[in-house]
Amino acid sequence: MGRLLDVGFMPHPPIMVPEVGRGEVARIKATVAAARELAARVAAHQPEVIIIISPHGPVFRDAVGIWATPELAGDLAAFRAGEVRFKYSLDLDLSRAIAAKAREEGIAVAWLDARASSSYGLTPELDHGMMVPLYFLRQAGLEVPLVAMGMAFMERKKLYAFGAALARAVKDSPRRALLVASGDMSHRLLPGAPAGYDPRGKVFDARIRNLLAALDVEGILAIPEDLAEGAGECGLRSFIMGLGALDGYRVKGEVLSYEGPFGVGYLVAHLEPGEEAPERSLLAPETAAAREESLPVRLARQSLEHYLRTGKVLPVPDPLPPELAGRAGVFVSLKKNGQLRGCIGTISPTRENLAGEIIYNALAAGLEDPRFPPVTVDELPELQYSVDVLSEPEPATVADLDPKVYGVIVSCGHRRGLLLPDLEGVDTVAEQVAIARQKGGIGPDEPYRLERFKVTRYH
């Protein structure tokens, strides 16, 4: 019986490699030191195979690409260090077993032997997302065969399930394995960063660090897609695949370092599975006890379900419950598999009562959010709802704001951007205002006015 010994999250900037970075290595010395520490830890466990996932490997939208040639070679010549070159044998038996387990779960795999690689226009090679982590593992004396693959742009729950299938294949094999999930964090942390600047970059990186430190896998799976896209990250999918390999196990984890001096976030983390704990599996069947809905959430759900099944707007309840009789702005949010599926709201009331506001905003969230296609009847059982009821906005200054207590509205002429309060990863007033301003299309040098509000959040 095989065993997954460790999961390592490693960044892959070539500048980490002294032959590439030279004097600049000193600017990311914490990352380099953490990479060496991680390599020493995992090498001490004496794995017989390294499984490595790279966002710069063979990447497909609907399948996980696994290299299936006898060997892979690569170098860092593109980064003026052609002397750094490696060649590895591939463990094709374990690669086949992983592919088979994934397919059993309905997850597509692209088996990239020489013929398939040629048909896709791919050259089998070690990309820099693999070369950089392997550099530090080799320094620690670890030179064993590889299983090499790319991440994929499929839904996150499938990526997570692929990781779990990978772990089952290892368990059923005779191999002791190390899994390395290669990836960088946000590429947009600083003005002048190569990928540009976006304030969501810092929010994304802080959220991932905090969630990973707390081993909050559900929280990582639920990172909003627009936050990840705005951050310009390249590691989230690799990390999710790595976390999936730990599904159903007790895990000891540590974030060894994080820094981003060049405008790109570099995170190094070590996760070590312990004993099996089926109750910790996110893939196990859900318990029969459903969470009790609040009245506003029940009304939002009934509104969308009624319209999609009948084509008619749900009438306001009669008699009207007293808690739905007032007037207020309302935001309705929908999530599917932990990811945002729609969010639309009104800052001020537009209907006769709160019930009407919820009914119509639930329809707008499900059918009119321009970021997503309209919700379908088939999706209804998979949706989770939340309803935020807003207090009356009031004029504010920066000194009046608190992102944990107040939402903010930033206005410039007819343009307005709103950010709800108490959002994970939004820790400072500056971050809150910058994100709201960006949502409203208000430039950093344009004048603006601020309003604040509170919300009552229902689940």
Coordinates of N, CA and C in Angstrom, one line a residue, residues 204-416:
F204 N -6.9 39.2 -2.2 CA -6.9 37.8 -2.5 C -5.8 37.1 -1.8
D205 N -4.6 37.7 -1.8 CA -3.4 37.0 -1.2 C -3.6 36.9 0.4
A206 N -4.2 38.0 1.0 CA -4.4 37.9 2.4 C -5.4 36.8 2.7
R207 N -6.5 36.7 1.9 CA -7.5 35.7 2.2 C -6.9 34.3 2.1
I208 N -6.2 34.1 1.0 CA -5.6 32.7 0.8 C -4.7 32.4 2.0
R209 N -3.8 33.3 2.4 CA -2.9 33.1 3.5 C -3.7 32.7 4.8
N210 N -4.7 33.5 5.1 CA -5.4 33.3 6.3 C -6.2 32.0 6.3
L211 N -6.8 31.7 5.2 CA -7.6 30.5 5.1 C -6.7 29.2 5.1
L212 N -5.6 29.3 4.5 CA -4.6 28.2 4.5 C -4.1 28.0 5.9
A213 N -3.7 29.1 6.5 CA -3.2 29.0 7.9 C -4.2 28.3 8.8
A214 N -5.5 28.6 8.6 CA -6.6 28.0 9.4 C -7.0 26.6 8.8
L215 N -6.4 26.2 7.7 CA -6.8 24.9 7.1 C -8.3 24.9 6.7
D216 N -8.8 26.1 6.3 CA -10.2 26.3 5.9 C -10.4 26.0 4.4
V217 N -10.5 24.7 4.1 CA -10.6 24.4 2.7 C -11.8 24.9 2.0
E218 N -13.0 24.8 2.7 CA -14.2 25.3 2.2 C -14.1 26.8 1.8
G219 N -13.4 27.5 2.7 CA -13.2 29.0 2.4 C -12.4 29.2 1.2
I220 N -11.4 28.4 0.9 CA -10.6 28.5 -0.3 C -11.4 28.2 -1.5
L221 N -12.2 27.1 -1.4 CA -13.0 26.7 -2.6 C -14.1 27.8 -2.9
A222 N -14.4 28.6 -1.9 CA -15.5 29.6 -2.1 C -14.9 31.0 -2.4
I223 N -13.6 31.1 -2.6 CA -13.0 32.4 -3.0 C -13.8 32.9 -4.3
P224 N -14.4 34.2 -4.2 CA -15.1 34.7 -5.3 C -14.3 34.7 -6.6
E225 N -14.9 34.3 -7.7 CA -14.2 34.2 -9.0 C -13.7 35.6 -9.4
D226 N -14.5 36.6 -9.2 CA -14.1 38.0 -9.6 C -12.9 38.4 -8.8
L227 N -12.8 38.0 -7.6 CA -11.6 38.4 -6.8 C -10.4 37.7 -7.3
A228 N -10.5 36.4 -7.6 CA -9.4 35.6 -8.2 C -8.9 36.2 -9.5
E229 N -9.9 36.5 -10.4 CA -9.6 37.1 -11.7 C -8.9 38.5 -11.6
G230 N -9.5 39.3 -10.7 CA -8.9 40.6 -10.5 C -7.5 40.6 -9.9
A231 N -7.2 39.5 -9.1 CA -5.9 39.4 -8.5 C -4.9 39.0 -9.5
G232 N -5.3 38.3 -10.6 CA -4.3 37.8 -11.6 C -3.4 36.7 -11.1
E233 N -4.0 35.8 -10.3 CA -3.2 34.7 -9.7 C -3.0 33.6 -10.8
C234 N -2.0 32.7 -10.4 CA -1.8 31.5 -11.3 C -1.7 30.3 -10.4
G235 N -2.0 30.3 -9.1 CA -1.8 29.2 -8.3 C -3.0 28.6 -7.7
L236 N -4.2 29.2 -7.7 CA -5.3 28.8 -7.0 C -5.8 27.4 -7.4
R237 N -5.8 27.1 -8.7 CA -6.3 25.8 -9.2 C -5.3 24.7 -8.8
S238 N -4.0 24.9 -8.9 CA -3.0 23.9 -8.5 C -3.2 23.7 -7.0
F239 N -3.4 24.7 -6.2 CA -3.6 24.6 -4.7 C -4.8 23.8 -4.4
I240 N -5.9 24.0 -5.1 CA -7.1 23.3 -4.9 C -7.0 21.8 -5.2
M241 N -6.2 21.5 -6.3 CA -5.9 20.1 -6.6 C -5.1 19.4 -5.4
G242 N -4.1 20.2 -4.9 CA -3.3 19.7 -3.8 C -4.2 19.5 -2.5
L243 N -5.1 20.4 -2.3 CA -6.0 20.3 -1.1 C -6.9 19.1 -1.2
G244 N -7.3 18.8 -2.5 CA -8.2 17.7 -2.7 C -7.5 16.4 -2.3
A245 N -6.2 16.3 -2.5 CA -5.5 15.1 -2.2 C -5.5 14.8 -0.7
L246 N -5.8 15.8 0.1 CA -5.9 15.7 1.6 C -7.3 15.5 2.1
D247 N -8.3 15.4 1.2 CA -9.7 15.2 1.6 C -9.9 13.9 2.4
G248 N -10.5 14.1 3.6 CA -10.8 12.9 4.4 C -9.6 12.5 5.3
Y249 N -8.7 13.4 5.5 CA -7.5 13.2 6.4 C -7.4 14.3 7.4
R250 N -6.9 14.0 8.6 CA -6.5 15.1 9.5 C -5.2 15.6 8.9
V251 N -5.0 16.9 9.0 CA -3.9 17.6 8.3 C -3.2 18.5 9.3
K252 N -1.9 18.5 9.3 CA -1.0 19.4 10.0 C -0.4 20.3 8.9
G253 N -0.7 21.6 9.0 CA -0.2 22.6 8.0 C 0.5 23.8 8.5
E254 N 1.3 24.4 7.7 CA 2.1 25.6 8.1 C 2.4 26.4 6.9
V255 N 2.1 27.7 6.9 CA 2.5 28.6 5.9 C 3.9 29.1 6.3
L256 N 4.9 28.7 5.5 CA 6.3 28.9 5.9 C 6.7 30.3 5.5
S257 N 6.2 30.9 4.5 CA 6.6 32.3 4.1 C 5.6 32.9 3.1
Y258 N 5.5 34.2 3.1 CA 4.8 34.9 2.1 C 5.5 36.3 1.9
E259 N 5.6 36.7 0.7 CA 6.1 38.0 0.4 C 5.8 38.3 -1.1
G260 N 5.9 39.6 -1.4 CA 5.6 40.0 -2.8 C 6.4 41.3 -3.2
P261 N 7.7 41.4 -3.1 CA 8.4 42.6 -3.3 C 8.4 43.1 -4.7
F262 N 8.1 42.2 -5.7 CA 8.2 42.6 -7.1 C 6.7 42.8 -7.7
G263 N 5.7 42.8 -6.8 CA 4.4 42.9 -7.3 C 3.7 41.6 -7.5
V264 N 4.4 40.5 -7.3 CA 3.8 39.1 -7.4 C 3.9 38.4 -6.0
G265 N 2.8 37.8 -5.6 CA 2.9 37.1 -4.3 C 3.5 35.8 -4.3
Y266 N 4.4 35.5 -3.4 CA 5.1 34.2 -3.4 C 4.7 33.5 -2.0
L267 N 4.1 32.4 -2.0 CA 3.7 31.7 -0.8 C 4.3 30.3 -0.8
V268 N 4.9 29.9 0.3 CA 5.4 28.5 0.5 C 4.7 27.9 1.7
A269 N 4.1 26.7 1.5 CA 3.4 26.1 2.6 C 3.7 24.6 2.6
H270 N 3.6 24.0 3.8 CA 3.8 22.6 4.0 C 2.6 22.0 4.6
L271 N 2.0 21.0 4.0 CA 0.8 20.3 4.5 C 1.1 18.8 4.7
E272 N 0.8 18.2 5.8 CA 1.2 16.8 6.1 C 0.0 16.1 6.5
P273 N -0.5 15.1 5.7 CA -1.6 14.3 6.1 C -1.3 13.4 7.3
G274 N -2.3 13.2 8.2 CA -2.2 12.3 9.3 C -3.1 11.1 9.1
E275 N -3.8 10.8 10.1 CA -4.7 9.6 10.0 C -6.0 10.0 9.2
E276 N -6.6 8.9 8.7 CA -7.8 9.2 7.9 C -8.9 9.6 8.8
A277 N -9.8 10.5 8.3 CA -10.9 11.1 9.1 C -12.0 11.3 8.1
P278 N -12.8 10.3 7.8 CA -13.9 10.4 6.8 C -14.8 11.6 7.1
E279 N -15.0 11.9 8.4 CA -15.9 13.0 8.7 C -15.4 14.4 8.2
R280 N -14.2 14.5 7.8 CA -13.6 15.7 7.3 C -13.7 15.8 5.8
S281 N -14.2 14.8 5.2 CA -14.3 14.8 3.7 C -15.4 15.8 3.2
L282 N -15.0 16.7 2.3 CA -16.0 17.6 1.7 C -16.7 16.9 0.5
L283 N -16.3 15.7 0.1 CA -16.9 15.0 -1.0 C -17.9 13.9 -0.5
A284 N -17.9 13.7 0.9 CA -18.9 12.7 1.4 C -20.3 13.2 1.2
P285 N -21.3 12.3 1.2 CA -22.7 12.8 1.0 C -23.1 13.7 2.1
E286 N -23.9 14.7 1.7 CA -24.3 15.8 2.7 C -25.2 15.1 3.7
T287 N -25.2 15.6 4.9 CA -26.1 15.1 5.9 C -27.5 15.5 5.6
A288 N -28.5 14.7 6.1 CA -29.9 14.9 5.8 C -30.4 16.2 6.4
A289 N -29.8 16.6 7.5 CA -30.4 17.7 8.2 C -30.0 19.0 7.5
A290 N -30.9 19.6 6.8 CA -30.7 20.8 6.1 C -30.7 22.0 7.0
R291 N -29.9 23.0 6.7 CA -29.8 24.2 7.5 C -31.1 25.0 7.4
E292 N -31.7 25.4 8.6 CA -33.0 26.1 8.6 C -32.8 27.5 7.9
E293 N -33.7 27.8 7.0 CA -33.6 29.1 6.3 C -34.3 30.2 7.1
S294 N -33.8 31.4 7.0 CA -34.5 32.6 7.6 C -35.6 32.9 6.6
L295 N -36.5 33.7 7.1 CA -37.7 34.1 6.3 C -37.3 34.9 5.0
P296 N -36.4 35.9 5.1 CA -36.0 36.6 3.9 C -35.3 35.6 2.8
V297 N -34.5 34.7 3.3 CA -33.8 33.8 2.4 C -34.9 32.8 1.8
R298 N -35.8 32.3 2.6 CA -36.8 31.5 2.0 C -37.6 32.2 0.9
L299 N -37.9 33.5 1.1 CA -38.7 34.2 0.1 C -37.8 34.4 -1.1
A300 N -36.5 34.7 -1.0 CA -35.7 34.8 -2.2 C -35.6 33.5 -3.0
R301 N -35.5 32.4 -2.3 CA -35.4 31.1 -3.0 C -36.7 30.8 -3.7
Q302 N -37.8 31.0 -3.0 CA -39.1 30.8 -3.6 C -39.4 31.6 -4.8
S303 N -38.9 32.9 -4.7 CA -39.1 33.8 -5.9 C -38.5 33.3 -7.1
L304 N -37.2 32.9 -7.0 CA -36.5 32.5 -8.2 C -37.0 31.1 -8.7
E305 N -37.3 30.2 -7.8 CA -37.8 28.9 -8.2 C -39.2 29.0 -8.8
H306 N -40.0 29.8 -8.3 CA -41.4 30.0 -8.8 C -41.3 30.6 -10.2
Y307 N -40.5 31.6 -10.4 CA -40.4 32.2 -11.8 C -39.9 31.2 -12.8
L308 N -38.8 30.5 -12.5 CA -38.2 29.6 -13.4 C -39.2 28.4 -13.8
R309 N -40.0 28.1 -12.9 CA -40.9 27.0 -13.1 C -42.3 27.4 -13.7
T310 N -42.7 28.6 -13.5 CA -44.0 29.1 -14.0 C -43.9 30.2 -15.0
G311 N -42.8 30.9 -15.0 CA -42.7 32.1 -15.8 C -43.4 33.3 -15.2
K312 N -43.8 33.2 -14.0 CA -44.6 34.3 -13.3 C -43.9 34.8 -12.1
V313 N -44.0 36.1 -11.8 CA -43.4 36.6 -10.6 C -44.2 36.2 -9.3
L314 N -43.5 35.8 -8.3 CA -44.2 35.3 -7.1 C -44.9 36.5 -6.4
P315 N -46.2 36.3 -6.1 CA -46.9 37.4 -5.4 C -46.3 37.7 -4.0
V316 N -46.5 38.9 -3.5 CA -46.1 39.2 -2.2 C -46.9 38.4 -1.2
P317 N -46.3 37.9 -0.2 CA -47.1 37.0 0.8 C -48.3 37.8 1.4
D318 N -49.4 37.1 1.5 CA -50.7 37.7 2.1 C -51.3 36.7 3.0
P319 N -51.3 37.0 4.3 CA -50.9 38.3 4.9 C -49.4 38.5 4.9
L320 N -49.0 39.8 4.9 CA -47.6 40.1 4.9 C -47.0 40.0 6.3
P321 N -45.9 39.1 6.5 CA -45.3 39.1 7.8 C -44.8 40.5 8.2
P322 N -44.9 40.8 9.5 CA -44.5 42.2 9.9 C -43.0 42.4 9.6
E323 N -42.1 41.4 9.7 CA -40.7 41.6 9.4 C -40.4 41.9 8.0
L324 N -41.4 41.7 7.1 CA -41.2 42.0 5.7 C -42.0 43.2 5.2
A325 N -42.6 43.9 6.1 CA -43.5 45.0 5.8 C -42.8 46.4 5.6
G326 N -41.6 46.5 6.2 CA -40.8 47.8 6.1 C -40.3 48.0 4.7
R327 N -39.5 49.1 4.5 CA -38.9 49.4 3.2 C -37.4 49.6 3.4
A328 N -36.6 49.0 2.5 CA -35.1 49.1 2.7 C -34.5 48.7 1.4
G329 N -33.2 49.1 1.1 CA -32.5 48.5 0.1 C -32.1 47.0 0.4
V330 N -32.0 46.2 -0.6 CA -31.7 44.8 -0.4 C -30.7 44.3 -1.4
F331 N -29.8 43.4 -1.0 CA -28.9 42.7 -1.9 C -29.2 41.2 -1.7
V332 N -29.4 40.5 -2.8 CA -29.5 39.0 -2.8 C -28.3 38.4 -3.5
S333 N -27.7 37.5 -2.8 CA -26.5 36.8 -3.3 C -26.8 35.3 -3.5
L334 N -26.3 34.8 -4.6 CA -26.5 33.3 -4.9 C -25.1 32.7 -5.0
K335 N -24.9 31.5 -4.5 CA -23.7 30.8 -4.6 C -24.0 29.4 -5.1
K336 N -23.0 28.8 -5.9 CA -23.1 27.5 -6.3 C -21.8 26.8 -6.1
N337 N -21.8 25.7 -5.4 CA -20.5 25.0 -5.1 C -19.5 26.0 -4.4
G338 N -20.0 26.9 -3.6 CA -19.2 27.8 -2.9 C -18.7 29.0 -3.6
Q339 N -19.1 29.1 -4.9 CA -18.7 30.2 -5.8 C -19.9 31.1 -6.1
L340 N -19.6 32.4 -6.2 CA -20.6 33.4 -6.5 C -21.3 33.0 -7.8
R341 N -22.6 33.0 -7.8 CA -23.4 32.7 -9.0 C -24.3 33.9 -9.5
G342 N -24.4 34.9 -8.6 CA -25.1 36.1 -8.9 C -25.3 36.9 -7.7
C343 N -25.3 38.3 -7.9 CA -25.5 39.2 -6.8 C -26.0 40.5 -7.3
I344 N -27.2 40.9 -7.0 CA -27.8 42.1 -7.5 C -28.6 42.7 -6.3
G345 N -28.6 44.0 -6.2 CA -29.3 44.7 -5.1 C -29.6 46.1 -5.4
T346 N -30.3 46.7 -4.5 CA -30.8 48.1 -4.5 C -30.2 48.8 -3.3
I347 N -29.6 50.0 -3.5 CA -29.1 50.7 -2.4 C -30.2 51.3 -1.6
S348 N -31.3 51.8 -2.2 CA -32.4 52.4 -1.6 C -33.7 51.6 -2.0
P349 N -34.8 51.6 -1.2 CA -35.9 50.8 -1.6 C -36.6 51.3 -2.9
T350 N -37.0 50.4 -3.7 CA -37.7 50.7 -5.0 C -39.1 50.0 -5.0
R351 N -39.5 49.3 -4.0 CA -40.8 48.6 -4.0 C -41.6 49.0 -2.7
E352 N -42.8 48.6 -2.7 CA -43.7 49.0 -1.6 C -43.3 48.5 -0.2
N353 N -42.6 47.4 -0.2 CA -42.2 46.7 1.0 C -41.0 45.9 0.8
L354 N -40.5 45.4 1.9 CA -39.2 44.6 1.9 C -39.5 43.3 1.1
A355 N -40.7 42.7 1.3 CA -41.0 41.5 0.6 C -40.8 41.6 -0.9
G356 N -41.4 42.7 -1.5 CA -41.3 43.0 -2.9 C -39.8 43.2 -3.3
E357 N -39.1 43.9 -2.5 CA -37.7 44.2 -2.8 C -36.9 42.8 -2.9
I358 N -37.1 41.9 -2.0 CA -36.5 40.6 -2.0 C -36.9 39.8 -3.2
I359 N -38.2 39.8 -3.5 CA -38.7 39.0 -4.6 C -38.0 39.4 -5.9
Y360 N -38.0 40.7 -6.2 CA -37.5 41.2 -7.5 C -36.0 41.2 -7.5
N361 N -35.3 41.4 -6.4 CA -33.8 41.3 -6.4 C -33.3 39.9 -6.5
A362 N -34.1 39.0 -6.0 CA -33.7 37.5 -6.2 C -33.8 37.2 -7.7
L363 N -34.8 37.7 -8.4 CA -34.9 37.4 -9.8 C -33.7 38.1 -10.6
A364 N -33.4 39.3 -10.2 CA -32.3 40.0 -10.8 C -31.0 39.3 -10.6
A365 N -30.8 38.8 -9.4 CA -29.5 38.1 -9.1 C -29.4 36.8 -9.9
G366 N -30.5 36.1 -10.0 CA -30.4 34.9 -10.8 C -30.5 35.0 -12.3
L367 N -31.0 36.1 -12.8 CA -31.3 36.2 -14.2 C -30.6 37.3 -14.9
E368 N -30.2 38.3 -14.2 CA -29.7 39.6 -14.8 C -28.3 40.0 -14.5
D369 N -27.6 39.3 -13.6 CA -26.3 39.7 -13.3 C -25.4 39.5 -14.6
P370 N -24.9 40.6 -15.1 CA -24.1 40.5 -16.4 C -22.9 39.6 -16.3
R371 N -22.4 39.3 -15.1 CA -21.2 38.5 -15.0 C -21.4 37.0 -15.3
F372 N -22.7 36.6 -15.2 CA -23.0 35.2 -15.3 C -24.2 34.9 -16.3
P373 N -24.3 33.7 -16.8 CA -25.5 33.3 -17.6 C -26.6 33.2 -16.7
P374 N -27.9 33.3 -17.2 CA -29.0 33.1 -16.3 C -29.1 31.8 -15.6
V375 N -29.5 31.7 -14.4 CA -29.7 30.4 -13.7 C -30.7 29.6 -14.4
T376 N -30.5 28.3 -14.4 CA -31.5 27.4 -15.1 C -32.2 26.6 -14.0
V377 N -33.3 25.9 -14.4 CA -34.0 25.1 -13.4 C -33.2 24.0 -12.9
D378 N -32.3 23.4 -13.7 CA -31.5 22.3 -13.2 C -30.5 22.7 -12.1
E379 N -30.2 24.0 -12.1 CA -29.2 24.5 -11.0 C -29.9 24.7 -9.7
L380 N -31.2 24.9 -9.7 CA -31.9 25.3 -8.4 C -31.5 24.5 -7.2
P381 N -31.4 23.2 -7.3 CA -31.1 22.4 -6.0 C -29.7 22.7 -5.5
E382 N -28.8 23.3 -6.3 CA -27.4 23.5 -6.0 C -27.1 24.9 -5.4
L383 N -28.1 25.8 -5.4 CA -27.9 27.2 -5.0 C -28.0 27.4 -3.5
Q384 N -27.2 28.3 -3.0 CA -27.3 28.8 -1.6 C -27.5 30.3 -1.7
Y385 N -28.4 30.8 -0.8 CA -28.9 32.1 -0.9 C -28.4 32.9 0.4
S386 N -28.2 34.2 0.2 CA -28.1 35.1 1.4 C -28.8 36.4 1.0
V387 N -29.3 37.1 2.0 CA -30.0 38.4 1.8 C -29.4 39.4 2.8
D388 N -29.0 40.5 2.2 CA -28.5 41.6 3.0 C -29.5 42.8 3.0
V389 N -30.0 43.2 4.1 CA -31.0 44.3 4.2 C -30.2 45.5 4.7
L390 N -30.2 46.6 3.9 CA -29.3 47.8 4.1 C -30.0 48.8 5.0
S391 N -29.3 49.4 5.8 CA -29.8 50.6 6.5 C -29.7 51.8 5.6
E392 N -30.3 52.9 5.9 CA -30.3 54.1 5.1 C -28.9 54.6 5.0
P393 N -28.3 54.8 3.8 CA -27.0 55.4 3.7 C -26.9 56.8 4.3
E394 N -25.7 57.1 4.9 CA -25.5 58.4 5.4 C -24.1 58.9 5.0
P395 N -24.0 60.2 4.8 CA -22.7 60.8 4.4 C -21.6 60.4 5.4
A396 N -20.4 60.3 4.9 CA -19.3 59.8 5.7 C -18.0 60.4 5.2
T397 N -17.0 60.4 6.1 CA -15.7 60.7 5.7 C -14.9 59.4 5.9
V398 N -13.6 59.4 5.5 CA -12.8 58.2 5.7 C -12.7 57.8 7.1
A399 N -12.6 58.8 8.0 CA -12.5 58.6 9.4 C -13.7 57.9 10.0
D400 N -14.9 58.0 9.3 CA -16.1 57.4 9.8 C -16.3 55.9 9.5
L401 N -15.4 55.4 8.6 CA -15.5 54.1 8.1 C -14.9 53.0 8.9
D402 N -15.5 51.8 8.9 CA -14.9 50.6 9.5 C -15.4 49.5 8.7
P403 N -14.5 48.8 7.9 CA -14.9 47.8 6.9 C -15.6 46.6 7.6
K404 N -15.4 46.4 8.9 CA -16.1 45.2 9.5 C -17.5 45.6 9.9
V405 N -17.8 46.9 10.1 CA -19.1 47.3 10.6 C -20.0 48.0 9.5
Y406 N -19.3 48.8 8.6 CA -20.1 49.6 7.7 C -19.7 49.1 6.2
G407 N -20.8 49.1 5.4 CA -20.5 49.1 4.0 C -20.2 50.5 3.5
V408 N -19.8 50.6 2.2 CA -19.4 51.9 1.7 C -19.9 52.1 0.3
I409 N -20.4 53.3 0.0 CA -20.8 53.7 -1.3 C -19.8 54.9 -1.7
V410 N -19.2 54.7 -2.9 CA -18.3 55.7 -3.4 C -18.9 56.3 -4.7
S411 N -19.1 57.6 -4.7 CA -19.9 58.2 -5.8 C -19.0 59.3 -6.5
C412 N -19.2 59.4 -7.8 CA -18.6 60.5 -8.6 C -19.6 60.8 -9.7
G413 N -20.3 61.9 -9.6 CA -21.3 62.1 -10.6 C -22.4 61.1 -10.6
H414 N -22.7 60.5 -11.7 CA -23.7 59.4 -11.8 C -23.1 58.0 -11.5
R415 N -21.8 57.9 -11.3 CA -21.2 56.6 -11.1 C -21.1 56.3 -9.6
R416 N -21.5 55.1 -9.3 CA -21.4 54.7 -7.9 C -20.9 53.2 -7.8

